[in-house]
């Protein structure tokens, strides 16, 4: 105790019961206010989180709608859709078109050959007329 008085820290070593009672009474009065402050702070944080959640939800919905529109635009544009999703389809279509043209030419040649054969058979039978068509180039 003498050392404490010498250094000037004697206030910590003295016990004042009425001071402790007053302090406890003040703390007891302040507890509802402190609880109310914590409740208000918690409500504010919940409100902020709810606002942030709603904002994020709107942003996600906007992104999904944009992606949906991009996909629909891609699907509706047949050429771009084929180029993006089926790059070999255009080459295949060109090949099919070339084959169809080749078949058409072959059929035309076959018809010309059949005409020529028919003309030859008519000539052999003795019919005098020969129907000659000029060649197209």
mmCIF file of C-alpha atoms in Angstrom:
data_model
loop_
_atom_site.group_PDB
_atom_site.id
_atom_site.type_symbol
_atom_site.label_atom_id
_atom_site.label_comp_id
_atom_site.label_asym_id
_atom_site.label_seq_id
_atom_site.Cartn_x
_atom_site.Cartn_y
_atom_site.Cartn_z
ATOM 1 C CA UNK A 1 0.000 0.000 0.000
ATOM 2 C CA UNK A 2 2.866 2.343 0.786
ATOM 3 C CA UNK A 3 4.407 1.754 -2.639
ATOM 4 C CA UNK A 4 1.088 2.506 -4.297
ATOM 5 C CA UNK A 5 0.692 5.781 -2.416
ATOM 6 C CA UNK A 6 4.253 6.693 -3.273
ATOM 7 C CA UNK A 7 3.686 6.199 -7.010
ATOM 8 C CA UNK A 8 0.247 7.806 -6.977
ATOM 9 C CA UNK A 9 -1.787 4.728 -7.850
ATOM 10 C CA UNK A 10 -3.701 4.573 -4.630
ATOM 11 C CA UNK A 11 -7.088 5.026 -6.294
ATOM 12 C CA UNK A 12 -7.007 1.466 -7.647
ATOM 13 C CA UNK A 13 -6.358 -0.023 -4.274
ATOM 14 C CA UNK A 14 -9.166 1.732 -2.423
ATOM 15 C CA UNK A 15 -12.561 0.101 -2.552
ATOM 16 C CA UNK A 16 -15.510 2.466 -2.514
ATOM 17 C CA UNK A 17 -18.717 0.422 -2.210
ATOM 18 C CA UNK A 18 -21.135 3.266 -2.988
ATOM 19 C CA UNK A 19 -19.225 4.072 -6.161
ATOM 20 C CA UNK A 20 -19.549 0.456 -7.276
ATOM 21 C CA UNK A 21 -23.274 0.496 -6.489
ATOM 22 C CA UNK A 22 -23.762 3.692 -8.493
ATOM 23 C CA UNK A 23 -21.732 2.274 -11.385
ATOM 24 C CA UNK A 24 -23.810 -0.909 -11.363
ATOM 25 C CA UNK A 25 -27.018 1.156 -11.296
ATOM 26 C CA UNK A 26 -25.875 3.264 -14.244
ATOM 27 C CA UNK A 27 -24.847 0.173 -16.214
ATOM 28 C CA UNK A 28 -28.217 -1.403 -15.391
ATOM 29 C CA UNK A 29 -29.983 1.694 -16.724
ATOM 30 C CA UNK A 30 -27.816 1.765 -19.869
ATOM 31 C CA UNK A 31 -28.259 -1.923 -20.779
ATOM 32 C CA UNK A 32 -31.674 -1.453 -22.467
ATOM 33 C CA UNK A 33 -30.245 1.431 -24.491
ATOM 34 C CA UNK A 34 -27.203 -0.629 -25.446
ATOM 35 C CA UNK A 35 -29.488 -3.532 -26.418
ATOM 36 C CA UNK A 36 -31.636 -1.167 -28.468
ATOM 37 C CA UNK A 37 -28.520 0.199 -30.198
ATOM 38 C CA UNK A 38 -27.348 -3.338 -31.051
ATOM 39 C CA UNK A 39 -30.828 -4.210 -32.341
ATOM 40 C CA UNK A 40 -30.903 -1.073 -34.522
ATOM 41 C CA UNK A 41 -27.418 -1.819 -35.834
ATOM 42 C CA UNK A 42 -28.407 -5.426 -36.596
ATOM 43 C CA UNK A 43 -31.589 -4.281 -38.378
ATOM 44 C CA UNK A 44 -29.586 -1.773 -40.424
ATOM 45 C CA UNK A 45 -27.078 -4.481 -41.436
ATOM 46 C CA UNK A 46 -29.901 -6.844 -42.408
ATOM 47 C CA UNK A 47 -31.517 -4.078 -44.466
ATOM 48 C CA UNK A 48 -28.205 -3.336 -46.217
ATOM 49 C CA UNK A 49 -27.671 -7.030 -46.985
ATOM 50 C CA UNK A 50 -31.237 -7.309 -48.313
ATOM 51 C CA UNK A 51 -30.691 -4.263 -50.552
ATOM 52 C CA UNK A 52 -27.414 -5.723 -51.827
ATOM 53 C CA UNK A 53 -29.131 -9.067 -52.447
ATOM 54 C CA UNK A 54 -31.935 -7.399 -54.432
ATOM 55 C CA UNK A 55 -29.407 -5.415 -56.471
ATOM 56 C CA UNK A 56 -27.398 -8.560 -57.232
ATOM 57 C CA UNK A 57 -30.595 -10.394 -58.135
ATOM 58 C CA UNK A 58 -31.583 -7.637 -60.607
ATOM 59 C CA UNK A 59 -28.095 -7.673 -62.137
ATOM 60 C CA UNK A 60 -28.201 -11.464 -62.543
ATOM 61 C CA UNK A 61 -31.650 -11.260 -64.133
ATOM 62 C CA UNK A 62 -30.362 -8.601 -66.525
ATOM 63 C CA UNK A 63 -27.352 -10.753 -67.450
ATOM 64 C CA UNK A 64 -29.570 -13.796 -68.011
ATOM 65 C CA UNK A 65 -31.931 -11.776 -70.215
ATOM 66 C CA UNK A 66 -28.980 -10.451 -72.233
ATOM 67 C CA UNK A 67 -27.616 -13.970 -72.701
ATOM 68 C CA UNK A 68 -31.060 -15.227 -73.688
ATOM 69 C CA UNK A 69 -31.378 -12.462 -76.289
ATOM 70 C CA UNK A 70 -27.895 -13.198 -77.668
ATOM 71 C CA UNK A 71 -28.743 -16.896 -77.991
ATOM 72 C CA UNK A 72 -32.071 -16.125 -79.684
ATOM 73 C CA UNK A 73 -30.333 -13.737 -82.090
ATOM 74 C CA UNK A 74 -27.779 -16.431 -82.891
ATOM 75 C CA UNK A 75 -30.460 -19.055 -83.493
ATOM 76 C CA UNK A 76 -32.592 -16.724 -85.625
ATOM 77 C CA UNK A 77 -29.631 -15.808 -87.866
ATOM 78 C CA UNK A 78 -29.335 -19.084 -89.776
ATOM 79 C CA UNK A 79 -25.991 -18.342 -91.436
ATOM 80 C CA UNK A 80 -24.295 -17.215 -88.223
ATOM 81 C CA UNK A 81 -25.845 -20.152 -86.335
ATOM 82 C CA UNK A 82 -24.436 -22.642 -88.831
ATOM 83 C CA UNK A 83 -21.026 -20.956 -88.848
ATOM 84 C CA UNK A 84 -20.859 -20.942 -85.057
ATOM 85 C CA UNK A 85 -22.413 -24.294 -84.161
ATOM 86 C CA UNK A 86 -21.857 -26.343 -87.317
ATOM 87 C CA UNK A 87 -18.807 -24.987 -89.168
ATOM 88 C CA UNK A 88 -18.703 -27.979 -91.544
ATOM 89 C CA UNK A 89 -22.377 -27.567 -92.520
ATOM 90 C CA UNK A 90 -21.652 -24.787 -95.031
ATOM 91 C CA UNK A 91 -18.965 -26.877 -96.720
ATOM 92 C CA UNK A 92 -21.343 -29.837 -96.734
ATOM 93 C CA UNK A 93 -24.087 -27.714 -98.307
ATOM 94 C CA UNK A 94 -21.657 -26.556 -101.025
ATOM 95 C CA UNK A 95 -20.664 -30.176 -101.664
ATOM 96 C CA UNK A 96 -24.322 -31.239 -101.872
ATOM 97 C CA UNK A 97 -25.061 -28.393 -104.281
ATOM 98 C CA UNK A 98 -22.093 -29.402 -106.463
ATOM 99 C CA UNK A 99 -23.314 -33.025 -106.429
ATOM 100 C CA UNK A 100 -26.833 -31.925 -107.413
ATOM 101 C CA UNK A 101 -25.419 -29.889 -110.308
ATOM 102 C CA UNK A 102 -23.319 -32.873 -111.369
ATOM 103 C CA UNK A 103 -26.377 -35.160 -111.270
ATOM 104 C CA UNK A 104 -28.342 -32.614 -113.304
ATOM 105 C CA UNK A 105 -25.578 -32.450 -115.944
ATOM 106 C CA UNK A 106 -25.393 -36.249 -116.025
ATOM 107 C CA UNK A 107 -29.163 -36.469 -116.529
ATOM 108 C CA UNK A 108 -28.979 -33.912 -119.347
ATOM 109 C CA UNK A 109 -26.178 -35.908 -120.985
ATOM 110 C CA UNK A 110 -28.188 -39.135 -120.557
ATOM 111 C CA UNK A 111 -31.226 -37.512 -122.190
ATOM 112 C CA UNK A 112 -29.047 -36.266 -125.084
ATOM 113 C CA UNK A 113 -27.555 -39.731 -125.478
ATOM 114 C CA UNK A 114 -31.000 -41.344 -125.509
ATOM 115 C CA UNK A 115 -32.096 -38.868 -128.196
ATOM 116 C CA UNK A 116 -29.004 -39.702 -130.191
ATOM 117 C CA UNK A 117 -29.632 -43.463 -129.785
ATOM 118 C CA UNK A 118 -33.278 -43.014 -130.814
ATOM 119 C CA UNK A 119 -32.201 -41.003 -133.866
ATOM 120 C CA UNK A 120 -29.719 -43.745 -134.790
ATOM 121 C CA UNK A 121 -32.385 -46.445 -134.408
ATOM 122 C CA UNK A 122 -34.799 -44.412 -136.545
ATOM 123 C CA UNK A 123 -32.092 -44.027 -139.189
ATOM 124 C CA UNK A 124 -31.443 -47.782 -139.160
ATOM 125 C CA UNK A 125 -35.163 -48.468 -139.568
ATOM 126 C CA UNK A 126 -35.124 -46.363 -142.669
ATOM 127 C CA UNK A 127 -36.785 -43.228 -141.568
ATOM 128 C CA UNK A 128 -35.332 -40.372 -143.577
ATOM 129 C CA UNK A 129 -35.406 -37.493 -141.166
ATOM 130 C CA UNK A 130 -32.740 -36.773 -138.626
ATOM 131 C CA UNK A 131 -33.524 -34.163 -136.016
ATOM 132 C CA UNK A 132 -30.287 -32.339 -135.352
ATOM 133 C CA UNK A 133 -30.172 -29.751 -132.649
ATOM 134 C CA UNK A 134 -27.373 -27.216 -132.502
ATOM 135 C CA UNK A 135 -25.061 -27.670 -129.532
ATOM 136 C CA UNK A 136 -25.343 -25.171 -126.747
ATOM 137 C CA UNK A 137 -22.207 -23.765 -125.307
#
